[in-house]
Amino acid sequence: MTVENQRDIDGILAAGRIVALVRDAMLNAIEPGMTTGELDNLGAELLARHGAQSAPRVMYDFPGATCISINEEAAHGIPGKRVIRAGDLVNVDVSAELNGYFADTGGSVVVPPVAPIKARLCQATRQALTNALKVARAGAAISQIGSAVERTAKAHHFLVIKNLAGHGVGRSLHEEPTDIVSFFDKYDRRRLQLGQVVAIEPFLSTRSSFVTEARDGWTLVGAPGNLSAQYEHTVIITRGAPIVATLSQASA
């Protein structure tokens, strides 16, 4: 969507605050021995407490309130009986609807003990998002976002997952502009527009440039032994730095 008035801005920011709160609470709650289903229950309870609805459930009848992906799973992991273990790289993706507005966010964390490569992967992916936000302004080519992510990945000796991408968001979970990829696409001539609401979400990995759908029909996985990380913010495009709707409260 494109925000048209202060009500739209306030609506996106309100939805963003809730998904950021839930994301951070879930990431902070992760510990060895808990299941992804238990972690998802925490997210579901917090969304309900704040009057929000799980966007994956509302839009796609996803079998969980949030998406939780571990190690070889890159995205859309179904919460359930899988036990989180020491050393796992866990990604939490939270999206929700509040009063007709949608926001989307995600983050990754390594359960101690933290292997150096997993720490580097998370740090590089977080930096890729930071670098992407620096070029996300009205009039900029959408391809600059992918270019910033790809340069960061290469600088840290990681790959980008090419068939996962950011997207427009706001009145629905997935809107135009679609396919905000994590690499430079020279054929993409689109430009960001003032007031557009977009979710920017780089995916970096150790071995895989592409992911495939698992038998469950939802989870997207890389090659055996692959690790991936994702960080995501919902932002409102301005003529300068974007307004980030999904900052941690401590960062707000």
PDB file of N, CA, C and O in Angstrom, residues 41-97:
ATOM      1  N   ASN A  41       3.102 -20.911  20.541  1.00  0.00           N
ATOM      2  CA  ASN A  41       2.009 -20.599  21.466  1.00  0.00           C
ATOM      3  C   ASN A  41       2.236 -19.266  22.170  1.00  0.00           C
ATOM      4  O   ASN A  41       1.295 -18.500  22.396  1.00  0.00           O
ATOM      5  N   LEU A  42       3.499 -18.996  22.515  1.00  0.00           N
ATOM      6  CA  LEU A  42       3.832 -17.710  23.126  1.00  0.00           C
ATOM      7  C   LEU A  42       3.480 -16.574  22.173  1.00  0.00           C
ATOM      8  O   LEU A  42       2.863 -15.568  22.566  1.00  0.00           O
ATOM      9  N   GLY A  43       3.870 -16.728  20.904  1.00  0.00           N
ATOM     10  CA  GLY A  43       3.558 -15.697  19.914  1.00  0.00           C
ATOM     11  C   GLY A  43       2.067 -15.511  19.736  1.00  0.00           C
ATOM     12  O   GLY A  43       1.575 -14.371  19.662  1.00  0.00           O
ATOM     13  N   ALA A  44       1.335 -16.616  19.676  1.00  0.00           N
ATOM     14  CA  ALA A  44      -0.121 -16.545  19.496  1.00  0.00           C
ATOM     15  C   ALA A  44      -0.780 -15.822  20.659  1.00  0.00           C
ATOM     16  O   ALA A  44      -1.687 -14.987  20.472  1.00  0.00           O
ATOM     17  N   GLU A  45      -0.341 -16.128  21.880  1.00  0.00           N
ATOM     18  CA  GLU A  45      -0.912 -15.496  23.067  1.00  0.00           C
ATOM     19  C   GLU A  45      -0.652 -13.989  23.082  1.00  0.00           C
ATOM     20  O   GLU A  45      -1.531 -13.194  23.418  1.00  0.00           O
ATOM     21  N   LEU A  46       0.556 -13.597  22.696  1.00  0.00           N
ATOM     22  CA  LEU A  46       0.891 -12.173  22.688  1.00  0.00           C
ATOM     23  C   LEU A  46       0.118 -11.420  21.607  1.00  0.00           C
ATOM     24  O   LEU A  46      -0.345 -10.298  21.834  1.00  0.00           O
ATOM     25  N   LEU A  47      -0.021 -12.016  20.435  1.00  0.00           N
ATOM     26  CA  LEU A  47      -0.810 -11.369  19.384  1.00  0.00           C
ATOM     27  C   LEU A  47      -2.245 -11.162  19.845  1.00  0.00           C
ATOM     28  O   LEU A  47      -2.815 -10.071  19.686  1.00  0.00           O
ATOM     29  N   ALA A  48      -2.830 -12.207  20.431  1.00  0.00           N
ATOM     30  CA  ALA A  48      -4.215 -12.107  20.899  1.00  0.00           C
ATOM     31  C   ALA A  48      -4.354 -11.055  21.997  1.00  0.00           C
ATOM     32  O   ALA A  48      -5.328 -10.286  22.028  1.00  0.00           O
ATOM     33  N   ARG A  49      -3.379 -11.004  22.887  1.00  0.00           N
ATOM     34  CA  ARG A  49      -3.425 -10.051  24.000  1.00  0.00           C
ATOM     35  C   ARG A  49      -3.454  -8.615  23.498  1.00  0.00           C
ATOM     36  O   ARG A  49      -4.044  -7.729  24.132  1.00  0.00           O
ATOM     37  N   HIS A  50      -2.829  -8.374  22.350  1.00  0.00           N
ATOM     38  CA  HIS A  50      -2.774  -7.012  21.808  1.00  0.00           C
ATOM     39  C   HIS A  50      -3.808  -6.783  20.713  1.00  0.00           C
ATOM     40  O   HIS A  50      -3.764  -5.769  20.010  1.00  0.00           O
ATOM     41  N   GLY A  51      -4.737  -7.718  20.563  1.00  0.00           N
ATOM     42  CA  GLY A  51      -5.838  -7.530  19.623  1.00  0.00           C
ATOM     43  C   GLY A  51      -5.476  -7.727  18.170  1.00  0.00           C
ATOM     44  O   GLY A  51      -6.210  -7.279  17.274  1.00  0.00           O
ATOM     45  N   ALA A  52      -4.351  -8.401  17.900  1.00  0.00           N
ATOM     46  CA  ALA A  52      -3.901  -8.623  16.530  1.00  0.00           C
ATOM     47  C   ALA A  52      -4.197 -10.059  16.092  1.00  0.00           C
ATOM     48  O   ALA A  52      -4.321 -10.968  16.921  1.00  0.00           O
ATOM     49  N   GLN A  53      -4.269 -10.262  14.797  1.00  0.00           N
ATOM     50  CA  GLN A  53      -4.477 -11.585  14.223  1.00  0.00           C
ATOM     51  C   GLN A  53      -3.234 -12.025  13.457  1.00  0.00           C
ATOM     52  O   GLN A  53      -2.609 -11.213  12.773  1.00  0.00           O
ATOM     53  N   SER A  54      -2.919 -13.300  13.550  1.00  0.00           N
ATOM     54  CA  SER A  54      -1.812 -13.857  12.776  1.00  0.00           C
ATOM     55  C   SER A  54      -2.101 -13.711  11.290  1.00  0.00           C
ATOM     56  O   SER A  54      -3.097 -14.234  10.778  1.00  0.00           O
ATOM     57  N   ALA A  55      -1.232 -13.014  10.573  1.00  0.00           N
ATOM     58  CA  ALA A  55      -1.441 -12.806   9.137  1.00  0.00           C
ATOM     59  C   ALA A  55      -1.361 -14.103   8.329  1.00  0.00           C
ATOM     60  O   ALA A  55      -2.179 -14.306   7.428  1.00  0.00           O
ATOM     61  N   PRO A  56      -0.413 -15.002   8.606  1.00  0.00           N
ATOM     62  CA  PRO A  56      -0.388 -16.252   7.831  1.00  0.00           C
ATOM     63  C   PRO A  56      -1.664 -17.068   7.991  1.00  0.00           C
ATOM     64  O   PRO A  56      -2.118 -17.705   7.037  1.00  0.00           O
ATOM     65  N   ARG A  57      -2.243 -17.042   9.189  1.00  0.00           N
ATOM     66  CA  ARG A  57      -3.506 -17.759   9.397  1.00  0.00           C
ATOM     67  C   ARG A  57      -4.650 -17.081   8.656  1.00  0.00           C
ATOM     68  O   ARG A  57      -5.461 -17.727   7.992  1.00  0.00           O
ATOM     69  N   VAL A  58      -4.721 -15.755   8.766  1.00  0.00           N
ATOM     70  CA  VAL A  58      -5.803 -15.012   8.135  1.00  0.00           C
ATOM     71  C   VAL A  58      -5.751 -15.122   6.617  1.00  0.00           C
ATOM     72  O   VAL A  58      -6.772 -15.340   5.950  1.00  0.00           O
ATOM     73  N   MET A  59      -4.550 -14.989   6.062  1.00  0.00           N
ATOM     74  CA  MET A  59      -4.408 -14.912   4.607  1.00  0.00           C
ATOM     75  C   MET A  59      -4.306 -16.284   3.939  1.00  0.00           C
ATOM     76  O   MET A  59      -4.828 -16.478   2.842  1.00  0.00           O
ATOM     77  N   TYR A  60      -3.620 -17.222   4.594  1.00  0.00           N
ATOM     78  CA  TYR A  60      -3.278 -18.473   3.917  1.00  0.00           C
ATOM     79  C   TYR A  60      -3.650 -19.735   4.681  1.00  0.00           C
ATOM     80  O   TYR A  60      -3.307 -20.833   4.254  1.00  0.00           O
ATOM     81  N   ASP A  61      -4.321 -19.580   5.815  1.00  0.00           N
ATOM     82  CA  ASP A  61      -4.673 -20.730   6.648  1.00  0.00           C
ATOM     83  C   ASP A  61      -3.420 -21.523   7.032  1.00  0.00           C
ATOM     84  O   ASP A  61      -3.419 -22.755   7.059  1.00  0.00           O
ATOM     85  N   PHE A  62      -2.352 -20.805   7.349  1.00  0.00           N
ATOM     86  CA  PHE A  62      -1.094 -21.440   7.765  1.00  0.00           C
ATOM     87  C   PHE A  62      -1.302 -22.154   9.102  1.00  0.00           C
ATOM     88  O   PHE A  62      -1.980 -21.633   9.991  1.00  0.00           O
ATOM     89  N   PRO A  63      -0.720 -23.337   9.274  1.00  0.00           N
ATOM     90  CA  PRO A  63      -0.931 -24.121  10.500  1.00  0.00           C
ATOM     91  C   PRO A  63      -0.066 -23.675  11.674  1.00  0.00           C
ATOM     92  O   PRO A  63       0.625 -24.464  12.315  1.00  0.00           O
ATOM     93  N   GLY A  64      -0.073 -22.398  11.968  1.00  0.00           N
ATOM     94  CA  GLY A  64       0.676 -21.837  13.087  1.00  0.00           C
ATOM     95  C   GLY A  64       0.424 -20.353  13.126  1.00  0.00           C
ATOM     96  O   GLY A  64      -0.003 -19.746  12.130  1.00  0.00           O
ATOM     97  N   ALA A  65       0.682 -19.737  14.271  1.00  0.00           N
ATOM     98  CA  ALA A  65       0.518 -18.285  14.372  1.00  0.00           C
ATOM     99  C   ALA A  65       1.710 -17.558  13.779  1.00  0.00           C
ATOM    100  O   ALA A  65       1.595 -16.439  13.278  1.00  0.00           O
ATOM    101  N   THR A  66       2.877 -18.188  13.863  1.00  0.00           N
ATOM    102  CA  THR A  66       4.117 -17.614  13.341  1.00  0.00           C
ATOM    103  C   THR A  66       4.862 -18.679  12.549  1.00  0.00           C
ATOM    104  O   THR A  66       4.519 -19.855  12.602  1.00  0.00           O
ATOM    105  N   CYS A  67       5.880 -18.264  11.831  1.00  0.00           N
ATOM    106  CA  CYS A  67       6.747 -19.203  11.115  1.00  0.00           C
ATOM    107  C   CYS A  67       8.049 -19.347  11.900  1.00  0.00           C
ATOM    108  O   CYS A  67       8.680 -18.343  12.249  1.00  0.00           O
ATOM    109  N   ILE A  68       8.435 -20.593  12.176  1.00  0.00           N
ATOM    110  CA  ILE A  68       9.660 -20.856  12.936  1.00  0.00           C
ATOM    111  C   ILE A  68      10.495 -21.854  12.144  1.00  0.00           C
ATOM    112  O   ILE A  68      10.067 -22.985  11.889  1.00  0.00           O
ATOM    113  N   SER A  69      11.679 -21.429  11.740  1.00  0.00           N
ATOM    114  CA  SER A  69      12.536 -22.241  10.871  1.00  0.00           C
ATOM    115  C   SER A  69      13.879 -22.475  11.545  1.00  0.00           C
ATOM    116  O   SER A  69      14.450 -21.544  12.118  1.00  0.00           O
ATOM    117  N   ILE A  70      14.384 -23.705  11.452  1.00  0.00           N
ATOM    118  CA  ILE A  70      15.604 -24.078  12.164  1.00  0.00           C
ATOM    119  C   ILE A  70      16.639 -24.666  11.202  1.00  0.00           C
ATOM    120  O   ILE A  70      16.320 -25.546  10.400  1.00  0.00           O
ATOM    121  N   ASN A  71      17.869 -24.161  11.305  1.00  0.00           N
ATOM    122  CA  ASN A  71      19.024 -24.705  10.596  1.00  0.00           C
ATOM    123  C   ASN A  71      18.802 -24.804   9.095  1.00  0.00           C
ATOM    124  O   ASN A  71      18.904 -23.799   8.388  1.00  0.00           O
ATOM    125  N   GLU A  72      18.495 -26.006   8.585  1.00  0.00           N
ATOM    126  CA  GLU A  72      18.352 -26.212   7.147  1.00  0.00           C
ATOM    127  C   GLU A  72      17.078 -25.588   6.590  1.00  0.00           C
ATOM    128  O   GLU A  72      16.928 -25.416   5.384  1.00  0.00           O
ATOM    129  N   GLU A  73      16.138 -25.237   7.491  1.00  0.00           N
ATOM    130  CA  GLU A  73      14.891 -24.600   7.077  1.00  0.00           C
ATOM    131  C   GLU A  73      15.132 -23.096   6.922  1.00  0.00           C
ATOM    132  O   GLU A  73      15.591 -22.439   7.845  1.00  0.00           O
ATOM    133  N   ALA A  74      14.793 -22.560   5.755  1.00  0.00           N
ATOM    134  CA  ALA A  74      15.040 -21.140   5.516  1.00  0.00           C
ATOM    135  C   ALA A  74      13.838 -20.277   5.861  1.00  0.00           C
ATOM    136  O   ALA A  74      13.996 -19.156   6.355  1.00  0.00           O
ATOM    137  N   ALA A  75      12.632 -20.783   5.613  1.00  0.00           N
ATOM    138  CA  ALA A  75      11.439 -19.965   5.821  1.00  0.00           C
ATOM    139  C   ALA A  75      10.197 -20.841   5.891  1.00  0.00           C
ATOM    140  O   ALA A  75      10.198 -21.994   5.447  1.00  0.00           O
ATOM    141  N   HIS A  76       9.140 -20.263   6.460  1.00  0.00           N
ATOM    142  CA  HIS A  76       7.800 -20.863   6.500  1.00  0.00           C
ATOM    143  C   HIS A  76       7.765 -22.179   7.271  1.00  0.00           C
ATOM    144  O   HIS A  76       6.909 -23.037   7.010  1.00  0.00           O
ATOM    145  N   GLY A  77       8.685 -22.352   8.225  1.00  0.00           N
ATOM    146  CA  GLY A  77       8.675 -23.555   9.042  1.00  0.00           C
ATOM    147  C   GLY A  77       7.410 -23.641   9.882  1.00  0.00           C
ATOM    148  O   GLY A  77       6.998 -22.663  10.526  1.00  0.00           O
ATOM    149  N   ILE A  78       6.781 -24.817   9.905  1.00  0.00           N
ATOM    150  CA  ILE A  78       5.543 -25.017  10.656  1.00  0.00           C
ATOM    151  C   ILE A  78       5.885 -25.328  12.107  1.00  0.00           C
ATOM    152  O   ILE A  78       6.616 -26.276  12.392  1.00  0.00           O
ATOM    153  N   PRO A  79       5.349 -24.565  13.053  1.00  0.00           N
ATOM    154  CA  PRO A  79       5.585 -24.879  14.469  1.00  0.00           C
ATOM    155  C   PRO A  79       4.945 -26.217  14.830  1.00  0.00           C
ATOM    156  O   PRO A  79       3.866 -26.557  14.327  1.00  0.00           O
ATOM    157  N   GLY A  80       5.638 -26.966  15.698  1.00  0.00           N
ATOM    158  CA  GLY A  80       5.098 -28.271  16.060  1.00  0.00           C
ATOM    159  C   GLY A  80       5.933 -28.957  17.114  1.00  0.00           C
ATOM    160  O   GLY A  80       6.339 -28.354  18.104  1.00  0.00           O
ATOM    161  N   LYS A  81       6.239 -30.221  16.873  1.00  0.00           N
ATOM    162  CA  LYS A  81       6.902 -31.052  17.869  1.00  0.00           C
ATOM    163  C   LYS A  81       8.427 -30.977  17.804  1.00  0.00           C
ATOM    164  O   LYS A  81       9.097 -31.564  18.660  1.00  0.00           O
ATOM    165  N   ARG A  82       8.981 -30.305  16.807  1.00  0.00           N
ATOM    166  CA  ARG A  82      10.436 -30.248  16.707  1.00  0.00           C
ATOM    167  C   ARG A  82      11.026 -29.577  17.949  1.00  0.00           C
ATOM    168  O   ARG A  82      10.602 -28.487  18.348  1.00  0.00           O
ATOM    169  N   VAL A  83      12.005 -30.235  18.541  1.00  0.00           N
ATOM    170  CA  VAL A  83      12.646 -29.733  19.754  1.00  0.00           C
ATOM    171  C   VAL A  83      13.829 -28.843  19.382  1.00  0.00           C
ATOM    172  O   VAL A  83      14.671 -29.229  18.561  1.00  0.00           O
ATOM    173  N   ILE A  84      13.891 -27.680  19.968  1.00  0.00           N
ATOM    174  CA  ILE A  84      15.017 -26.774  19.758  1.00  0.00           C
ATOM    175  C   ILE A  84      16.187 -27.249  20.603  1.00  0.00           C
ATOM    176  O   ILE A  84      16.040 -27.515  21.795  1.00  0.00           O
ATOM    177  N   ARG A  85      17.341 -27.360  19.978  1.00  0.00           N
ATOM    178  CA  ARG A  85      18.509 -27.910  20.664  1.00  0.00           C
ATOM    179  C   ARG A  85      19.639 -26.887  20.740  1.00  0.00           C
ATOM    180  O   ARG A  85      19.679 -25.910  19.986  1.00  0.00           O
ATOM    181  N   ALA A  86      20.551 -27.113  21.669  1.00  0.00           N
ATOM    182  CA  ALA A  86      21.722 -26.248  21.812  1.00  0.00           C
ATOM    183  C   ALA A  86      22.467 -26.173  20.486  1.00  0.00           C
ATOM    184  O   ALA A  86      22.684 -27.193  19.825  1.00  0.00           O
ATOM    185  N   GLY A  87      22.845 -24.981  20.088  1.00  0.00           N
ATOM    186  CA  GLY A  87      23.570 -24.783  18.841  1.00  0.00           C
ATOM    187  C   GLY A  87      22.699 -24.524  17.636  1.00  0.00           C
ATOM    188  O   GLY A  87      23.206 -24.144  16.576  1.00  0.00           O
ATOM    189  N   ASP A  88      21.378 -24.694  17.754  1.00  0.00           N
ATOM    190  CA  ASP A  88      20.486 -24.465  16.611  1.00  0.00           C
ATOM    191  C   ASP A  88      20.450 -22.989  16.218  1.00  0.00           C
ATOM    192  O   ASP A  88      20.518 -22.092  17.068  1.00  0.00           O
ATOM    193  N   LEU A  89      20.305 -22.758  14.920  1.00  0.00           N
ATOM    194  CA  LEU A  89      20.054 -21.423  14.396  1.00  0.00           C
ATOM    195  C   LEU A  89      18.553 -21.344  14.132  1.00  0.00           C
ATOM    196  O   LEU A  89      18.017 -22.082  13.306  1.00  0.00           O
ATOM    197  N   VAL A  90      17.883 -20.481  14.859  1.00  0.00           N
ATOM    198  CA  VAL A  90      16.422 -20.407  14.819  1.00  0.00           C
ATOM    199  C   VAL A  90      15.975 -19.069  14.236  1.00  0.00           C
ATOM    200  O   VAL A  90      16.429 -18.014  14.677  1.00  0.00           O
ATOM    201  N   ASN A  91      15.082 -19.143  13.253  1.00  0.00           N
ATOM    202  CA  ASN A  91      14.487 -17.936  12.679  1.00  0.00           C
ATOM    203  C   ASN A  91      13.023 -17.859  13.061  1.00  0.00           C
ATOM    204  O   ASN A  91      12.294 -18.845  12.987  1.00  0.00           O
ATOM    205  N   VAL A  92      12.604 -16.681  13.476  1.00  0.00           N
ATOM    206  CA  VAL A  92      11.204 -16.420  13.819  1.00  0.00           C
ATOM    207  C   VAL A  92      10.692 -15.314  12.897  1.00  0.00           C
ATOM    208  O   VAL A  92      11.301 -14.241  12.805  1.00  0.00           O
ATOM    209  N   ASP A  93       9.595 -15.590  12.216  1.00  0.00           N
ATOM    210  CA  ASP A  93       8.983 -14.617  11.314  1.00  0.00           C
ATOM    211  C   ASP A  93       7.567 -14.348  11.813  1.00  0.00           C
ATOM    212  O   ASP A  93       6.756 -15.263  11.916  1.00  0.00           O
ATOM    213  N   VAL A  94       7.282 -13.103  12.138  1.00  0.00           N
ATOM    214  CA  VAL A  94       5.994 -12.723  12.722  1.00  0.00           C
ATOM    215  C   VAL A  94       5.326 -11.681  11.837  1.00  0.00           C
ATOM    216  O   VAL A  94       5.913 -10.632  11.550  1.00  0.00           O
ATOM    217  N   SER A  95       4.109 -11.962  11.412  1.00  0.00           N
ATOM    218  CA  SER A  95       3.329 -10.992  10.664  1.00  0.00           C
ATOM    219  C   SER A  95       1.909 -11.009  11.201  1.00  0.00           C
ATOM    220  O   SER A  95       1.399 -12.050  11.609  1.00  0.00           O
ATOM    221  N   ALA A  96       1.273  -9.841  11.223  1.00  0.00           N
ATOM    222  CA  ALA A  96      -0.043  -9.751  11.842  1.00  0.00           C
ATOM    223  C   ALA A  96      -0.863  -8.619  11.249  1.00  0.00           C
ATOM    224  O   ALA A  96      -0.336  -7.688  10.636  1.00  0.00           O
ATOM    225  N   GLU A  97      -2.177  -8.748  11.466  1.00  0.00           N
ATOM    226  CA  GLU A  97      -3.132  -7.721  11.067  1.00  0.00           C
ATOM    227  C   GLU A  97      -3.708  -7.071  12.309  1.00  0.00           C
ATOM    228  O   GLU A  97      -4.055  -7.753  13.278  1.00  0.00           O
TER     229      GLU A  97
END
